[in-house]
Structure formats: C-alpha cells, structure tokens
Amino acid sequence: GGDALIPDCTLPDASFSESLLDKALLFVFRGLVSKGTGYSSSKEGISGLLEEGREFMLRPGQTAEAQHRMVYNTLAGLMTPVMPPVYKTFMTGILGEKQYGPWPWAPWLTSFVTPTFFGFLVGPSRVNRRKDGSLGGLVVEKCKFLQESGCKGLCMNQCKLPAQQFFDEYLGLPLTVSPNFETQECQWSFGEVPLEPELDPRLPQGCLTGCPTRDALKEVKQAKPCY
C-alpha cells in the first residue's frame, strides 16, 4: 500500500552456498510451484523459482489470496503426508478434532529444526529469542528470497503471509515473520501471533525503490499493492 518508495538495501549482496539437501528441496519445491501455477521457468535455481512466482503474481486479475493459497499448498506438499501428523501430535497437541497445545517446547524446537529445511529459500539463519524474550526465535541473516527478488510483494505474498498462515492453520502454531527491507534480515518468531500487515508498525508502506516487479507492472499497465 501507499505511493512512497522504500529505500533499497545498501548492504552488499551475500553469496549463498547450497548443500545437496538444499538443492533437492529446491528441486521438489519448484516442481510443486510449477504444478500449482501451471508455469515452469527455464532458469535454474532460485532465479527460476522467482521468475515462476513473479509470473504468477503478474497474471491479470491475480489476487494476494490466490498467491497465499498457492504457497500454502506448496508447503503442505513439501512436508509430505508423513510429517504433519507427527508435528501436530508432538509439537502443537492436535489430537483428533481438538488442539491441546501448542506444547511449551514447540516454539523452541521448531526454531531449532527450521533452518535445515528452509535454508534453500532464505539462506543461513540462527536461533535467537523472540521480542518478548522467550525461546522460539529465528533470525535469517540476509534473506536469499528477498535479496534475489528485490520485491516486497513477492516477500509478503509468497513468503511472509502464507508462511504465517501455514504454520497457524495447518500446523497449529502461530508465527510472526518480520522482514527488514533495509538490511534484508528477517525475524521469525514461533508462537507469536502476527499483526495484520496494515496494523504492523514494523512494516513500511510502499514499494522498494529498485523493485523489478514495479517496472513489469508498468509495462502491462497494471497497478497492484504489495499486499
């Protein structure tokens, strides 16, 4: 929202190494995205993933909700049918139709295991504390997804908001994702209920100055808010 432009990150780009697990997870994730969007980029790695996400975002009549649902379904597919029941039982206390948790250890343990499985998208991260001082925090040192996309809309609609929705609705654990667009650092706080974007003072209004998506929107004569 808003017409003001947000200054781009002035820190130098980070270089990201990829483990075999990162490459495998990105391959599977891209396959799920292609299936969900009906489009596959010829580019390799995360560049191809971002092109697929941007193509989906720029479709005429596209909505933020449709983007959230695409990513939500992709994350569900990535977890396979095996992992969610285990997580729900031992982390968030969902037994049958009732939820008795999240259990006290869920935020911390989730922050501990998440870097292994989401590093292919966001890059290196480390466990820290949430803003309330509790365990369950995770800070992404310089987000790979944000650095390579340079787009607040992709960050919001294909990472932050669907990730929060997925953890809360599918896994039963609230999550607040707080990107810093000046440093491209990102705080993930498991067990913390997120604010609506328009009510969150940590989220600046407007588009990033160097956003390539804004130029693409001008070419097709569309106007879309970042969220």
mmCIF file of N, CA and C in Angstrom, residues 106-193:
data_model
loop_
_atom_site.group_PDB
_atom_site.id
_atom_site.type_symbol
_atom_site.label_atom_id
_atom_site.label_comp_id
_atom_site.label_asym_id
_atom_site.label_seq_id
_atom_site.Cartn_x
_atom_site.Cartn_y
_atom_site.Cartn_z
ATOM 1 N N ALA A 106 7.263 -26.397 21.769
ATOM 2 C CA ALA A 106 7.049 -26.300 20.324
ATOM 3 C C ALA A 106 7.760 -25.113 19.669
ATOM 4 N N PRO A 107 7.653 -23.882 20.203
ATOM 5 C CA PRO A 107 8.329 -22.769 19.527
ATOM 6 C C PRO A 107 9.840 -22.954 19.436
ATOM 7 N N TRP A 108 10.463 -23.378 20.547
ATOM 8 C CA TRP A 108 11.922 -23.526 20.538
ATOM 9 C C TRP A 108 12.374 -24.641 19.610
ATOM 10 N N LEU A 109 11.742 -25.811 19.697
ATOM 11 C CA LEU A 109 12.154 -26.919 18.853
ATOM 12 C C LEU A 109 11.920 -26.605 17.372
ATOM 13 N N THR A 110 10.835 -25.904 17.079
ATOM 14 C CA THR A 110 10.562 -25.533 15.691
ATOM 15 C C THR A 110 11.635 -24.587 15.164
ATOM 16 N N SER A 111 12.046 -23.624 15.994
ATOM 17 C CA SER A 111 13.097 -22.698 15.572
ATOM 18 C C SER A 111 14.428 -23.424 15.390
ATOM 19 N N PHE A 112 14.602 -24.506 16.105
ATOM 20 C CA PHE A 112 15.856 -25.258 16.046
ATOM 21 C C PHE A 112 15.957 -26.090 14.761
ATOM 22 N N VAL A 113 14.827 -26.677 14.318
ATOM 23 C CA VAL A 113 14.876 -27.566 13.150
ATOM 24 C C VAL A 113 14.601 -26.840 11.833
ATOM 25 N N THR A 114 13.956 -25.677 11.901
ATOM 26 C CA THR A 114 13.562 -24.984 10.675
ATOM 27 C C THR A 114 14.729 -24.621 9.758
ATOM 28 N N PRO A 115 15.883 -24.134 10.276
ATOM 29 C CA PRO A 115 16.971 -23.756 9.355
ATOM 30 C C PRO A 115 17.381 -24.859 8.391
ATOM 31 N N THR A 116 17.291 -26.112 8.814
ATOM 32 C CA THR A 116 17.683 -27.223 7.956
ATOM 33 C C THR A 116 16.784 -27.330 6.731
ATOM 34 N N PHE A 117 15.494 -27.039 6.921
ATOM 35 C CA PHE A 117 14.530 -27.309 5.861
ATOM 36 C C PHE A 117 14.092 -26.073 5.076
ATOM 37 N N PHE A 118 14.429 -24.866 5.553
ATOM 38 C CA PHE A 118 14.027 -23.662 4.828
ATOM 39 C C PHE A 118 15.218 -22.848 4.342
ATOM 40 N N GLY A 119 16.442 -23.352 4.619
ATOM 41 C CA GLY A 119 17.629 -22.645 4.162
ATOM 42 C C GLY A 119 17.703 -22.508 2.656
ATOM 43 N N PHE A 120 17.120 -23.450 1.926
ATOM 44 C CA PHE A 120 17.165 -23.384 0.458
ATOM 45 C C PHE A 120 16.414 -22.168 -0.074
ATOM 46 N N LEU A 121 15.483 -21.639 0.710
ATOM 47 C CA LEU A 121 14.706 -20.468 0.298
ATOM 48 C C LEU A 121 15.247 -19.165 0.869
ATOM 49 N N VAL A 122 15.676 -19.194 2.125
ATOM 50 C CA VAL A 122 16.011 -17.937 2.810
ATOM 51 C C VAL A 122 17.490 -17.784 3.122
ATOM 52 N N GLY A 123 18.267 -18.853 2.989
ATOM 53 C CA GLY A 123 19.679 -18.763 3.326
ATOM 54 C C GLY A 123 19.937 -19.068 4.792
ATOM 55 N N PRO A 124 21.158 -18.806 5.271
ATOM 56 C CA PRO A 124 21.529 -19.153 6.646
ATOM 57 C C PRO A 124 20.710 -18.401 7.692
ATOM 58 N N SER A 125 20.444 -19.081 8.785
ATOM 59 C CA SER A 125 19.722 -18.466 9.904
ATOM 60 C C SER A 125 20.248 -19.062 11.200
ATOM 61 N N ARG A 126 19.920 -18.409 12.293
ATOM 62 C CA ARG A 126 20.358 -18.897 13.600
ATOM 63 C C ARG A 126 19.252 -18.660 14.626
ATOM 64 N N VAL A 127 19.244 -19.498 15.632
ATOM 65 C CA VAL A 127 18.244 -19.401 16.699
ATOM 66 C C VAL A 127 18.525 -18.170 17.555
ATOM 67 N N ASN A 128 17.467 -17.429 17.892
ATOM 68 C CA ASN A 128 17.585 -16.328 18.859
ATOM 69 C C ASN A 128 16.314 -16.300 19.709
ATOM 70 N N ARG A 129 16.054 -15.197 20.357
ATOM 71 C CA ARG A 129 14.846 -15.078 21.177
ATOM 72 C C ARG A 129 13.830 -14.155 20.501
ATOM 73 N N ARG A 130 12.569 -14.400 20.777
ATOM 74 C CA ARG A 130 11.518 -13.528 20.280
ATOM 75 C C ARG A 130 11.610 -12.178 20.978
ATOM 76 N N LYS A 131 10.847 -11.199 20.509
ATOM 77 C CA LYS A 131 10.928 -9.863 21.092
ATOM 78 C C LYS A 131 10.464 -9.838 22.552
ATOM 79 N N ASP A 132 9.653 -10.850 22.956
ATOM 80 C CA ASP A 132 9.235 -10.912 24.355
ATOM 81 C C ASP A 132 10.259 -11.630 25.233
ATOM 82 N N GLY A 133 11.397 -12.004 24.663
ATOM 83 C CA GLY A 133 12.456 -12.666 25.405
ATOM 84 C C GLY A 133 12.334 -14.169 25.494
ATOM 85 N N SER A 134 11.233 -14.708 24.975
ATOM 86 C CA SER A 134 11.021 -16.154 25.054
ATOM 87 C C SER A 134 11.800 -16.888 23.975
ATOM 88 N N LEU A 135 12.052 -18.175 24.221
ATOM 89 C CA LEU A 135 12.635 -19.021 23.194
ATOM 90 C C LEU A 135 11.632 -19.207 22.059
ATOM 91 N N GLY A 136 12.161 -19.484 20.877
ATOM 92 C CA GLY A 136 11.271 -19.672 19.725
ATOM 93 C C GLY A 136 11.550 -18.702 18.603
ATOM 94 N N GLY A 137 12.660 -17.951 18.710
ATOM 95 C CA GLY A 137 13.032 -17.010 17.664
ATOM 96 C C GLY A 137 14.038 -17.606 16.702
ATOM 97 N N LEU A 138 14.035 -17.054 15.515
ATOM 98 C CA LEU A 138 14.960 -17.462 14.470
ATOM 99 C C LEU A 138 15.233 -16.235 13.608
ATOM 100 N N VAL A 139 16.494 -15.894 13.404
ATOM 101 C CA VAL A 139 16.802 -14.732 12.573
ATOM 102 C C VAL A 139 17.534 -15.194 11.316
ATOM 103 N N VAL A 140 16.964 -14.820 10.179
ATOM 104 C CA VAL A 140 17.599 -15.050 8.884
ATOM 105 C C VAL A 140 18.573 -13.906 8.667
ATOM 106 N N GLU A 141 19.846 -14.232 8.474
ATOM 107 C CA GLU A 141 20.884 -13.206 8.476
ATOM 108 C C GLU A 141 20.762 -12.244 7.292
ATOM 109 N N LYS A 142 20.481 -12.766 6.122
ATOM 110 C CA LYS A 142 20.219 -11.931 4.941
ATOM 111 C C LYS A 142 19.406 -12.798 3.999
ATOM 112 N N CYS A 143 18.146 -12.457 3.862
ATOM 113 C CA CYS A 143 17.217 -13.369 3.200
ATOM 114 C C CYS A 143 17.538 -13.538 1.714
ATOM 115 N N LYS A 144 17.764 -14.772 1.342
ATOM 116 C CA LYS A 144 18.060 -15.115 -0.048
ATOM 117 C C LYS A 144 16.878 -14.763 -0.957
ATOM 118 N N PHE A 145 15.680 -15.092 -0.532
ATOM 119 C CA PHE A 145 14.468 -14.841 -1.319
ATOM 120 C C PHE A 145 14.292 -13.345 -1.563
ATOM 121 N N LEU A 146 14.488 -12.523 -0.526
ATOM 122 C CA LEU A 146 14.314 -11.078 -0.658
ATOM 123 C C LEU A 146 15.454 -10.456 -1.452
ATOM 124 N N GLN A 147 16.683 -10.879 -1.184
ATOM 125 C CA GLN A 147 17.819 -10.315 -1.911
ATOM 126 C C GLN A 147 17.701 -10.580 -3.410
ATOM 127 N N GLU A 148 17.376 -11.806 -3.768
ATOM 128 C CA GLU A 148 17.358 -12.172 -5.187
ATOM 129 C C GLU A 148 16.126 -11.642 -5.907
ATOM 130 N N SER A 149 15.025 -11.425 -5.193
ATOM 131 C CA SER A 149 13.806 -10.913 -5.843
ATOM 132 C C SER A 149 13.764 -9.397 -5.869
ATOM 133 N N GLY A 150 14.282 -8.748 -4.813
ATOM 134 C CA GLY A 150 14.207 -7.296 -4.697
ATOM 135 C C GLY A 150 12.782 -6.785 -4.686
ATOM 136 N N CYS A 151 11.844 -7.640 -4.269
ATOM 137 C CA CYS A 151 10.418 -7.319 -4.404
ATOM 138 C C CYS A 151 9.681 -7.526 -3.085
ATOM 139 N N LYS A 152 9.103 -6.460 -2.586
ATOM 140 C CA LYS A 152 8.330 -6.544 -1.348
ATOM 141 C C LYS A 152 7.062 -7.376 -1.545
ATOM 142 N N GLY A 153 6.438 -7.254 -2.718
ATOM 143 C CA GLY A 153 5.207 -8.003 -2.978
ATOM 144 C C GLY A 153 5.430 -9.505 -2.952
ATOM 145 N N LEU A 154 6.534 -9.967 -3.565
ATOM 146 C CA LEU A 154 6.853 -11.392 -3.513
ATOM 147 C C LEU A 154 7.170 -11.816 -2.086
ATOM 148 N N CYS A 155 7.903 -10.980 -1.358
ATOM 149 C CA CYS A 155 8.222 -11.277 0.040
ATOM 150 C C CYS A 155 6.947 -11.430 0.863
ATOM 151 N N MET A 156 6.018 -10.497 0.700
ATOM 152 C CA MET A 156 4.800 -10.501 1.510
ATOM 153 C C MET A 156 3.851 -11.625 1.119
ATOM 154 N N ASN A 157 3.595 -11.748 -0.196
ATOM 155 C CA ASN A 157 2.527 -12.633 -0.657
ATOM 156 C C ASN A 157 2.974 -14.048 -0.981
ATOM 157 N N GLN A 158 4.290 -14.260 -1.130
ATOM 158 C CA GLN A 158 4.760 -15.603 -1.432
ATOM 159 C C GLN A 158 5.785 -16.104 -0.421
ATOM 160 N N CYS A 159 5.876 -15.399 0.723
ATOM 161 C CA CYS A 159 6.721 -15.884 1.818
ATOM 162 C C CYS A 159 6.083 -15.555 3.167
ATOM 163 N N LYS A 160 6.139 -14.310 3.586
ATOM 164 C CA LYS A 160 5.705 -13.923 4.935
ATOM 165 C C LYS A 160 4.267 -14.364 5.248
ATOM 166 N N LEU A 161 3.307 -13.863 4.485
ATOM 167 C CA LEU A 161 1.903 -14.086 4.832
ATOM 168 C C LEU A 161 1.483 -15.550 4.672
ATOM 169 N N PRO A 162 1.854 -16.236 3.576
ATOM 170 C CA PRO A 162 1.473 -17.656 3.509
ATOM 171 C C PRO A 162 2.206 -18.530 4.515
ATOM 172 N N ALA A 163 3.456 -18.179 4.875
ATOM 173 C CA ALA A 163 4.157 -18.963 5.902
ATOM 174 C C ALA A 163 3.433 -18.836 7.240
ATOM 175 N N GLN A 164 3.031 -17.616 7.586
ATOM 176 C CA GLN A 164 2.282 -17.405 8.829
ATOM 177 C C GLN A 164 0.974 -18.187 8.807
ATOM 178 N N GLN A 165 0.278 -18.142 7.687
ATOM 179 C CA GLN A 165 -0.995 -18.846 7.555
ATOM 180 C C GLN A 165 -0.786 -20.355 7.652
ATOM 181 N N PHE A 166 0.261 -20.856 7.021
ATOM 182 C CA PHE A 166 0.515 -22.286 7.003
ATOM 183 C C PHE A 166 0.817 -22.820 8.401
ATOM 184 N N PHE A 167 1.708 -22.143 9.119
ATOM 185 C CA PHE A 167 2.049 -22.624 10.458
ATOM 186 C C PHE A 167 0.851 -22.547 11.394
ATOM 187 N N ASP A 168 0.065 -21.503 11.279
ATOM 188 C CA ASP A 168 -1.076 -21.341 12.180
ATOM 189 C C ASP A 168 -2.205 -22.307 11.833
ATOM 190 N N GLU A 169 -2.635 -22.310 10.576
ATOM 191 C CA GLU A 169 -3.825 -23.072 10.192
ATOM 192 C C GLU A 169 -3.529 -24.560 9.968
ATOM 193 N N TYR A 170 -2.376 -24.861 9.385
ATOM 194 C CA TYR A 170 -2.092 -26.256 9.021
ATOM 195 C C TYR A 170 -1.387 -27.015 10.137
ATOM 196 N N LEU A 171 -0.457 -26.321 10.830
ATOM 197 C CA LEU A 171 0.332 -26.991 11.858
ATOM 198 C C LEU A 171 -0.083 -26.633 13.279
ATOM 199 N N GLY A 172 -0.849 -25.564 13.442
ATOM 200 C CA GLY A 172 -1.374 -25.225 14.760
ATOM 201 C C GLY A 172 -0.451 -24.400 15.634
ATOM 202 N N LEU A 173 0.557 -23.736 15.032
ATOM 203 C CA LEU A 173 1.492 -22.915 15.801
ATOM 204 C C LEU A 173 1.533 -21.507 15.208
ATOM 205 N N PRO A 174 1.156 -20.477 15.988
ATOM 206 C CA PRO A 174 1.246 -19.114 15.452
ATOM 207 C C PRO A 174 2.688 -18.772 15.071
ATOM 208 N N LEU A 175 2.830 -17.909 14.089
ATOM 209 C CA LEU A 175 4.144 -17.492 13.619
ATOM 210 C C LEU A 175 4.074 -16.046 13.160
ATOM 211 N N THR A 176 5.061 -15.248 13.573
ATOM 212 C CA THR A 176 5.219 -13.899 13.055
ATOM 213 C C THR A 176 6.526 -13.818 12.288
ATOM 214 N N VAL A 177 6.437 -13.430 11.012
ATOM 215 C CA VAL A 177 7.613 -13.233 10.163
ATOM 216 C C VAL A 177 7.786 -11.723 9.971
ATOM 217 N N SER A 178 8.952 -11.206 10.347
ATOM 218 C CA SER A 178 9.193 -9.752 10.334
ATOM 219 C C SER A 178 10.406 -9.420 9.462
ATOM 220 N N PRO A 179 10.171 -9.151 8.161
ATOM 221 C CA PRO A 179 11.287 -8.787 7.292
ATOM 222 C C PRO A 179 11.759 -7.357 7.533
ATOM 223 N N ASN A 180 13.059 -7.142 7.422
ATOM 224 C CA ASN A 180 13.638 -5.802 7.477
ATOM 225 C C ASN A 180 14.127 -5.489 6.062
ATOM 226 N N PHE A 181 13.458 -4.575 5.385
ATOM 227 C CA PHE A 181 13.761 -4.329 3.980
ATOM 228 C C PHE A 181 15.042 -3.515 3.798
ATOM 229 N N GLU A 182 15.510 -2.861 4.854
ATOM 230 C CA GLU A 182 16.758 -2.095 4.759
ATOM 231 C C GLU A 182 17.985 -2.993 4.848
ATOM 232 N N THR A 183 17.899 -4.049 5.663
ATOM 233 C CA THR A 183 19.041 -4.952 5.857
ATOM 234 C C THR A 183 18.837 -6.315 5.209
ATOM 235 N N GLN A 184 17.594 -6.629 4.838
ATOM 236 C CA GLN A 184 17.195 -7.938 4.320
ATOM 237 C C GLN A 184 17.362 -9.047 5.352
ATOM 238 N N GLU A 185 17.466 -8.649 6.617
ATOM 239 C CA GLU A 185 17.387 -9.593 7.727
ATOM 240 C C GLU A 185 15.914 -9.903 7.960
ATOM 241 N N CYS A 186 15.624 -11.065 8.523
ATOM 242 C CA CYS A 186 14.220 -11.415 8.756
ATOM 243 C C CYS A 186 14.092 -12.211 10.051
ATOM 244 N N GLN A 187 13.224 -11.749 10.927
ATOM 245 C CA GLN A 187 12.987 -12.404 12.210
ATOM 246 C C GLN A 187 11.751 -13.293 12.118
ATOM 247 N N TRP A 188 11.913 -14.562 12.468
ATOM 248 C CA TRP A 188 10.796 -15.499 12.561
ATOM 249 C C TRP A 188 10.563 -15.781 14.041
ATOM 250 N N SER A 189 9.339 -15.569 14.501
ATOM 251 C CA SER A 189 9.006 -15.755 15.917
ATOM 252 C C SER A 189 7.884 -16.778 16.039
ATOM 253 N N PHE A 190 8.256 -18.006 16.373
ATOM 254 C CA PHE A 190 7.283 -19.091 16.504
ATOM 255 C C PHE A 190 6.558 -18.978 17.841
ATOM 256 N N GLY A 191 5.242 -19.141 17.797
ATOM 257 C CA GLY A 191 4.432 -18.990 18.992
ATOM 258 C C GLY A 191 3.938 -17.570 19.201
ATOM 259 N N GLU A 192 4.307 -16.650 18.322
ATOM 260 C CA GLU A 192 3.884 -15.241 18.427
ATOM 261 C C GLU A 192 2.794 -14.969 17.395
ATOM 262 N N VAL A 193 1.653 -14.485 17.856
ATOM 263 C CA VAL A 193 0.530 -14.201 16.957
ATOM 264 C C VAL A 193 0.843 -12.957 16.132
#
